[in-house]
Amino acid sequence: MSDVFKSGFVAIVGRPNVGKSTLLNQIIGQKIAIMSDKAQTTRNKIQGVYTTNDAQVVFIDTPGIHKPKHKLGDFMVKVALNTFREVDMIFFVIDADAGYGRGDEFIIEKLKRVEETPVFLLINKIDLVEPEALLDLIAKYSEMLDFEEIIPISALQGNNLGTLLEETTKHLQEGPMYYPADQVTDHPERFIISELIREQVLKFTHEEVPHSVAVVIEGIEVNPETHKLHIMAQIIVERSTQKGILIGKQGQMLKQIGMRARKEIELLLGSKVYLEIWVKVQKGWRDKEHFLNDYGFDHDEY
C-alpha cells in the first residue's frame, strides 16, 4: 500500500447510447446503472464508487447529451453539462462503431471551456471496428481537442479497463476516502429499485413508450408473516394508449415486466421480494415542472 492515498470525482460524458452505463457497471463490478439499447436511458447522475488500497474514485455516469425536446430532456442535458465543473477529471466516451457525430462536436465545444480538468477520450466498442478505422478516429479527435489521454476500450468486454484505471489513478491528487471501502454507490435503494423496474419497461416496449415512463416507489414494507419485502411501485405514462401497451393483453406485459424486475431486485437486495406494480396516466408529465420534481427530476438543483 502506498503512503499517499488519492481520491477524486470523474464524470463520464458523451452522446446517448455510447456505453457510459456499461462502462460504469464494468468498473464497479456490479450493476448500479441500468442499460438498454434505447437512447437516453440514464436520466439522473449515477455515482459509482471504486476503491482500492491506494485510491478511491467516484465515477459519475451522466445522461447522454442530446438536443432536448421537452423539460425532462432539458433537465438531463443540464445534469450532464453541470458535472463538468464538479469533478477532477472527465471521461469523454465515443462510440467507435458509430463514428463521429454532430453531437460530439457540441460536447467538444463545451469541453474546450473546461480549464485545468484533465479530459480523457475513451473510444468505446473497439471490438466492432477495424484497426485502420480506430486510427482514423484517434487522428480526427486529436485535432479537435488536446486530450490528456486517448484510450481505446470495450466497456462490454472489459478491454483496456485496467490501463484506464491505472491512468486515472495517476492523474488524481492526494485526498480522503469519501465513502466506506465496501460502498459501491451513493444512491438509496429506492432509486435503484425504481431504475431496475424502468429498465424492464425499456426492454419490453418500443417507440415513444420507453421515453414517456417514470417509476415511483410508493412504499417498501416487510411482511411480518413471510418476511418478504413488499415493494409497491407506480409506473407513470403520458397517455392511456401507453398504459394499455404496458398492461398488455390480460395483463401479460405488466406481469412479464414485474417478474423480470423482481429477479433483478432480489439480486440487488439478496432477499425475497413481493413486487406490486400498477400503471397511472399523467398527461404531459415530462413538460410539467411539478411532476418532474415529484418524480425526482428537480430543475431547481440545476
Tab-separated table of C-alpha atoms in Angstrom:
chain	number	residue	atom	x	y	z
A	1	MET	CA	0.000	0.000	0.000
A	2	SER	CA	1.286	3.447	-0.949
A	3	ASP	CA	1.911	6.138	1.688
A	4	VAL	CA	-0.235	8.526	-0.360
A	5	PHE	CA	-3.970	7.899	-0.691
A	6	LYS	CA	-5.556	9.509	-3.751
A	7	SER	CA	-9.177	10.297	-4.457
A	8	GLY	CA	-11.374	12.248	-6.817
A	9	PHE	CA	-14.519	12.517	-8.895
A	10	VAL	CA	-14.708	11.554	-12.575
A	11	ALA	CA	-17.596	12.477	-14.900
A	12	ILE	CA	-18.468	10.044	-17.699
A	13	VAL	CA	-19.998	12.065	-20.543
A	14	GLY	CA	-20.940	11.534	-24.170
A	15	ARG	CA	-23.786	11.222	-26.635
A	16	PRO	CA	-26.701	8.864	-25.834
A	17	ASN	CA	-26.008	5.148	-26.274
A	18	VAL	CA	-22.196	5.236	-26.400
A	19	GLY	CA	-21.851	2.778	-23.477
A	20	LYS	CA	-21.392	5.059	-20.452
A	21	SER	CA	-23.539	2.969	-18.095
A	22	THR	CA	-21.937	-0.273	-19.305
A	23	LEU	CA	-18.528	1.239	-18.538
A	24	LEU	CA	-19.584	2.290	-15.034
A	25	ASN	CA	-21.003	-1.154	-14.214
A	26	GLN	CA	-17.885	-2.864	-15.552
A	27	ILE	CA	-15.570	-0.667	-13.458
A	28	ILE	CA	-17.602	-1.139	-10.265
A	29	GLY	CA	-18.021	-4.863	-10.872
A	30	GLN	CA	-21.782	-4.929	-10.387
A	31	LYS	CA	-24.911	-3.386	-11.817
A	32	ILE	CA	-25.699	0.048	-10.402
A	33	ALA	CA	-26.729	1.778	-13.657
A	34	ILE	CA	-29.445	0.370	-15.894
A	35	MET	CA	-28.667	-0.430	-19.506
A	36	SER	CA	-30.703	-0.704	-22.692
A	37	ASP	CA	-30.359	-0.129	-26.402
A	38	LYS	CA	-32.767	2.824	-26.130
A	39	ALA	CA	-31.261	6.306	-26.288
A	40	GLN	CA	-31.405	8.498	-23.172
A	41	THR	CA	-31.680	5.566	-20.750
A	42	THR	CA	-29.823	7.427	-17.979
A	43	ARG	CA	-31.788	10.426	-16.667
A	44	ASN	CA	-30.033	11.330	-13.422
A	45	LYS	CA	-26.428	11.273	-12.287
A	46	ILE	CA	-25.477	7.749	-11.177
A	47	GLN	CA	-22.476	7.642	-8.858
A	48	GLY	CA	-20.330	4.522	-8.616
A	49	VAL	CA	-17.557	4.204	-6.054
A	50	TYR	CA	-14.358	2.330	-6.961
A	51	THR	CA	-11.964	1.751	-4.061
A	52	THR	CA	-8.511	0.141	-3.875
A	53	ASN	CA	-5.836	0.163	-1.168
A	54	ASP	CA	-4.343	3.329	-2.663
A	55	ALA	CA	-7.259	5.270	-4.122
A	56	GLN	CA	-10.971	5.927	-4.240
A	57	VAL	CA	-12.585	7.154	-7.451
A	58	VAL	CA	-16.208	8.288	-7.587
A	59	PHE	CA	-17.389	7.827	-11.176
A	60	ILE	CA	-20.448	9.836	-12.241
A	61	ASP	CA	-22.461	8.398	-15.123
A	62	THR	CA	-24.408	11.223	-16.758
A	63	PRO	CA	-27.375	11.381	-19.154
A	64	GLY	CA	-26.456	11.352	-22.842
A	65	ILE	CA	-26.016	14.892	-24.156
A	66	HIS	CA	-28.633	15.494	-26.856
A	67	LYS	CA	-30.920	18.181	-28.272
A	68	PRO	CA	-33.770	18.446	-25.728
A	69	LYS	CA	-37.398	18.119	-26.908
A	70	HIS	CA	-39.078	18.744	-23.534
A	71	LYS	CA	-38.307	19.884	-19.987
A	72	LEU	CA	-37.164	16.405	-18.941
A	73	GLY	CA	-34.631	16.432	-21.802
A	74	ASP	CA	-33.532	19.909	-20.786
A	75	PHE	CA	-33.012	18.681	-17.206
A	76	MET	CA	-30.947	15.702	-18.432
A	77	VAL	CA	-28.602	17.844	-20.538
A	78	LYS	CA	-28.122	20.338	-17.680
A	79	VAL	CA	-27.270	17.466	-15.321
A	80	ALA	CA	-24.569	16.240	-17.710
A	81	LEU	CA	-23.045	19.649	-18.515
A	82	ASN	CA	-23.049	20.811	-14.885
A	83	THR	CA	-20.866	17.878	-13.841
A	84	PHE	CA	-18.003	19.447	-15.829
A	85	ARG	CA	-17.376	21.949	-13.042
A	86	GLU	CA	-17.902	19.465	-10.180
A	87	VAL	CA	-15.219	16.897	-10.978
A	88	ASP	CA	-11.462	16.337	-11.011
A	89	MET	CA	-11.437	14.540	-14.362
A	90	ILE	CA	-13.715	13.936	-17.347
A	91	PHE	CA	-14.100	10.797	-19.453
A	92	PHE	CA	-15.498	11.725	-22.873
A	93	VAL	CA	-16.840	8.462	-24.325
A	94	ILE	CA	-17.435	7.991	-28.032
A	95	ASP	CA	-18.752	5.018	-29.988
A	96	ALA	CA	-16.074	3.718	-32.383
A	97	ASP	CA	-18.667	1.858	-34.423
A	98	ALA	CA	-20.978	4.870	-34.853
A	99	GLY	CA	-18.057	7.175	-35.666
A	100	TYR	CA	-18.007	10.967	-35.460
A	101	GLY	CA	-21.315	12.776	-34.966
A	102	ARG	CA	-22.528	16.367	-34.663
A	103	GLY	CA	-23.345	15.684	-31.022
A	104	ASP	CA	-19.640	15.053	-30.384
A	105	GLU	CA	-18.792	18.446	-31.864
A	106	PHE	CA	-21.261	20.099	-29.456
A	107	ILE	CA	-19.717	18.292	-26.455
A	108	ILE	CA	-16.170	19.153	-27.532
A	109	GLU	CA	-17.101	22.843	-27.771
A	110	LYS	CA	-18.301	22.618	-24.141
A	111	LEU	CA	-15.150	20.743	-23.096
A	112	LYS	CA	-12.958	23.477	-24.596
A	113	ARG	CA	-14.258	25.806	-21.863
A	114	VAL	CA	-13.124	23.433	-19.110
A	115	GLU	CA	-9.928	24.704	-17.535
A	116	GLU	CA	-7.339	22.612	-15.686
A	117	THR	CA	-9.530	19.478	-15.581
A	118	PRO	CA	-7.920	16.557	-17.435
A	119	VAL	CA	-10.122	15.129	-20.187
A	120	PHE	CA	-9.654	11.519	-21.323
A	121	LEU	CA	-11.057	10.451	-24.695
A	122	LEU	CA	-12.377	6.894	-24.385
A	123	ILE	CA	-13.043	5.251	-27.730
A	124	ASN	CA	-15.554	2.534	-26.842
A	125	LYS	CA	-16.705	-0.576	-28.754
A	126	ILE	CA	-13.275	-1.131	-30.340
A	127	ASP	CA	-14.215	-4.805	-30.759
A	128	LEU	CA	-16.606	-3.705	-33.525
A	129	VAL	CA	-14.141	-1.796	-35.766
A	130	GLU	CA	-11.032	-2.437	-37.827
A	131	PRO	CA	-7.662	-1.041	-36.603
A	132	GLU	CA	-7.497	1.434	-39.524
A	133	ALA	CA	-10.861	2.948	-38.578
A	134	LEU	CA	-9.687	3.264	-34.971
A	135	LEU	CA	-6.515	5.109	-36.044
A	136	ASP	CA	-8.603	7.466	-38.194
A	137	LEU	CA	-10.820	8.281	-35.201
A	138	ILE	CA	-7.813	8.942	-32.956
A	139	ALA	CA	-6.369	11.323	-35.574
A	140	LYS	CA	-9.694	13.143	-36.093
A	141	TYR	CA	-10.461	13.703	-32.399
A	142	SER	CA	-6.853	14.629	-31.563
A	143	GLU	CA	-7.180	17.610	-33.902
A	144	MET	CA	-10.330	18.798	-32.134
A	145	LEU	CA	-9.108	18.864	-28.522
A	146	ASP	CA	-5.858	18.338	-26.634
A	147	PHE	CA	-6.891	15.269	-24.637
A	148	GLU	CA	-4.847	14.260	-21.593
A	149	GLU	CA	-5.101	10.608	-22.663
A	150	ILE	CA	-6.744	8.714	-25.532
A	151	ILE	CA	-7.639	5.157	-24.526
A	152	PRO	CA	-9.453	2.685	-26.802
A	153	ILE	CA	-11.702	0.357	-24.752
A	154	SER	CA	-14.502	-2.158	-24.919
A	155	ALA	CA	-16.718	-1.488	-21.906
A	156	LEU	CA	-18.760	-4.613	-22.613
A	157	GLN	CA	-15.775	-6.959	-22.846
A	158	GLY	CA	-13.552	-5.125	-20.353
A	159	ASN	CA	-10.724	-4.468	-22.836
A	160	ASN	CA	-8.140	-1.938	-21.580
A	161	LEU	CA	-10.065	-1.105	-18.395
A	162	GLY	CA	-7.007	-1.999	-16.290
A	163	THR	CA	-4.969	0.575	-18.218
A	164	LEU	CA	-7.769	3.118	-17.904
A	165	LEU	CA	-7.949	2.737	-14.114
A	166	GLU	CA	-4.149	2.942	-13.763
A	167	GLU	CA	-4.016	6.166	-15.776
A	168	THR	CA	-6.962	7.596	-13.860
A	169	THR	CA	-5.265	6.986	-10.512
A	170	LYS	CA	-2.028	8.558	-11.787
A	171	HIS	CA	-3.839	11.821	-12.559
A	172	LEU	CA	-5.630	12.046	-9.199
A	173	GLN	CA	-4.424	14.213	-6.330
A	174	GLU	CA	-3.928	13.138	-2.727
A	175	GLY	CA	-7.296	13.103	-0.975
A	176	PRO	CA	-9.582	11.453	1.582
A	177	MET	CA	-11.732	8.327	1.360
A	178	TYR	CA	-15.204	9.803	0.790
A	179	TYR	CA	-17.142	6.562	1.213
A	180	PRO	CA	-16.620	3.304	3.158
A	181	ALA	CA	-14.426	0.894	1.202
A	182	ASP	CA	-17.293	-1.569	0.630
A	183	GLN	CA	-19.791	1.017	-0.658
A	184	VAL	CA	-20.351	0.959	-4.441
A	185	THR	CA	-22.925	3.734	-4.909
A	186	ASP	CA	-24.324	6.719	-3.048
A	187	HIS	CA	-27.861	6.189	-4.327
A	188	PRO	CA	-30.572	4.996	-1.946
A	189	GLU	CA	-32.031	1.559	-2.620
A	190	ARG	CA	-35.389	3.097	-3.586
A	191	PHE	CA	-33.764	4.898	-6.511
A	192	ILE	CA	-32.004	1.768	-7.798
A	193	ILE	CA	-35.176	-0.338	-7.404
A	194	SER	CA	-37.168	2.197	-9.440
A	195	GLU	CA	-34.454	2.164	-12.106
A	196	LEU	CA	-34.441	-1.656	-12.288
A	197	ILE	CA	-38.203	-1.598	-12.934
A	198	ARG	CA	-37.772	1.103	-15.595
A	199	GLU	CA	-35.037	-0.979	-17.237
A	200	GLN	CA	-37.523	-3.793	-17.854
A	201	VAL	CA	-40.033	-1.334	-19.322
A	202	LEU	CA	-37.297	-0.186	-21.716
A	203	LYS	CA	-36.588	-3.780	-22.738
A	204	PHE	CA	-40.193	-4.715	-23.439
A	205	THR	CA	-41.559	-1.555	-25.075
A	206	HIS	CA	-40.760	0.432	-28.214
A	207	GLU	CA	-41.115	3.811	-29.943
A	208	GLU	CA	-42.414	6.555	-27.627
A	209	VAL	CA	-43.413	4.386	-24.634
A	210	PRO	CA	-39.940	3.959	-23.045
A	211	HIS	CA	-39.257	7.703	-23.038
A	212	SER	CA	-42.680	8.516	-21.551
A	213	VAL	CA	-42.209	6.334	-18.464
A	214	ALA	CA	-41.272	7.246	-14.907
A	215	VAL	CA	-41.267	4.846	-11.948
A	216	VAL	CA	-42.170	5.928	-8.417
A	217	ILE	CA	-41.695	3.662	-5.388
A	218	GLU	CA	-44.787	4.197	-3.236
A	219	GLY	CA	-43.681	2.043	-0.322
A	220	ILE	CA	-41.396	-0.719	0.947
A	221	GLU	CA	-42.592	-2.882	3.836
A	222	VAL	CA	-41.573	-6.179	5.427
A	223	ASN	CA	-44.364	-8.760	5.570
A	224	PRO	CA	-44.333	-9.931	9.224
A	225	GLU	CA	-45.549	-13.424	8.274
A	226	THR	CA	-43.458	-14.277	5.192
A	227	HIS	CA	-40.567	-11.843	5.989
A	228	LYS	CA	-40.611	-10.938	2.303
A	229	LEU	CA	-40.099	-7.336	1.263
A	230	HIS	CA	-43.314	-5.924	-0.177
A	231	ILE	CA	-42.434	-3.233	-2.748
A	232	MET	CA	-45.203	-1.060	-4.184
A	233	ALA	CA	-44.309	0.744	-7.406
A	234	GLN	CA	-46.203	3.015	-9.757
A	235	ILE	CA	-45.310	3.259	-13.448
A	236	ILE	CA	-46.240	6.696	-14.821
A	237	VAL	CA	-47.074	7.144	-18.514
A	238	GLU	CA	-48.363	10.115	-20.520
A	239	ARG	CA	-51.276	8.556	-22.454
A	240	SER	CA	-53.943	5.913	-21.902
A	241	THR	CA	-52.778	4.076	-25.049
A	242	GLN	CA	-49.337	3.717	-23.425
A	243	LYS	CA	-50.997	2.347	-20.296
A	244	GLY	CA	-52.753	-0.253	-22.446
A	245	ILE	CA	-49.467	-1.284	-24.080
A	246	LEU	CA	-47.733	-1.620	-20.706
A	247	ILE	CA	-50.503	-3.714	-19.170
A	248	GLY	CA	-50.849	-5.862	-22.288
A	249	LYS	CA	-53.433	-8.477	-23.171
A	250	GLN	CA	-54.881	-9.920	-19.936
A	251	GLY	CA	-52.116	-8.149	-18.026
A	252	GLN	CA	-49.356	-10.268	-19.560
A	253	MET	CA	-46.932	-7.436	-20.399
A	254	LEU	CA	-47.058	-5.962	-16.887
A	255	LYS	CA	-46.695	-9.442	-15.389
A	256	GLN	CA	-43.582	-10.060	-17.501
A	257	ILE	CA	-42.052	-6.690	-16.569
A	258	GLY	CA	-42.769	-7.332	-12.885
A	259	MET	CA	-41.305	-10.845	-12.935
A	260	ARG	CA	-38.041	-9.746	-14.597
A	261	ALA	CA	-37.730	-6.662	-12.376
A	262	ARG	CA	-38.362	-8.732	-9.224
A	263	LYS	CA	-35.458	-11.052	-10.091
A	264	GLU	CA	-33.099	-8.087	-10.557
A	265	ILE	CA	-34.270	-6.506	-7.293
A	266	GLU	CA	-33.772	-9.776	-5.403
A	267	LEU	CA	-30.212	-9.951	-6.772
A	268	LEU	CA	-29.610	-6.396	-5.589
A	269	LEU	CA	-31.079	-6.850	-2.110
A	270	GLY	CA	-30.193	-10.501	-1.509
A	271	SER	CA	-33.691	-11.252	-0.214
A	272	LYS	CA	-37.084	-12.433	-1.461
A	273	VAL	CA	-39.381	-9.719	-2.785
A	274	TYR	CA	-43.088	-9.365	-3.499
A	275	LEU	CA	-43.364	-6.672	-6.162
A	276	GLU	CA	-46.694	-4.934	-6.718
A	277	ILE	CA	-46.847	-2.693	-9.810
A	278	TRP	CA	-49.619	-0.589	-11.277
A	279	VAL	CA	-49.760	1.922	-14.152
A	280	LYS	CA	-51.018	5.511	-13.905
A	281	VAL	CA	-51.591	8.092	-16.681
A	282	GLN	CA	-50.223	11.584	-16.011
A	283	LYS	CA	-50.670	13.593	-19.208
A	284	GLY	CA	-47.602	15.521	-20.381
A	285	TRP	CA	-45.617	14.918	-17.177
A	286	ARG	CA	-42.257	15.386	-18.975
A	287	ASP	CA	-43.100	19.054	-19.612
A	288	LYS	CA	-44.569	19.945	-16.199
A	289	GLU	CA	-42.140	21.036	-13.512
A	290	HIS	CA	-44.214	19.943	-10.511
A	291	PHE	CA	-44.389	16.387	-11.893
A	292	LEU	CA	-40.665	16.419	-12.745
A	293	ASN	CA	-39.904	17.475	-9.162
A	294	ASP	CA	-42.259	14.824	-7.749
A	295	TYR	CA	-40.588	12.117	-9.813
A	296	GLY	CA	-37.029	13.047	-8.819
A	297	PHE	CA	-36.012	15.458	-11.597
A	298	ASP	CA	-35.568	18.679	-9.623
A	299	HIS	CA	-34.941	21.602	-12.013
A	300	ASP	CA	-34.022	23.902	-9.139
A	301	GLU	CA	-30.878	21.875	-8.448
A	302	TYR	CA	-29.534	22.687	-11.923
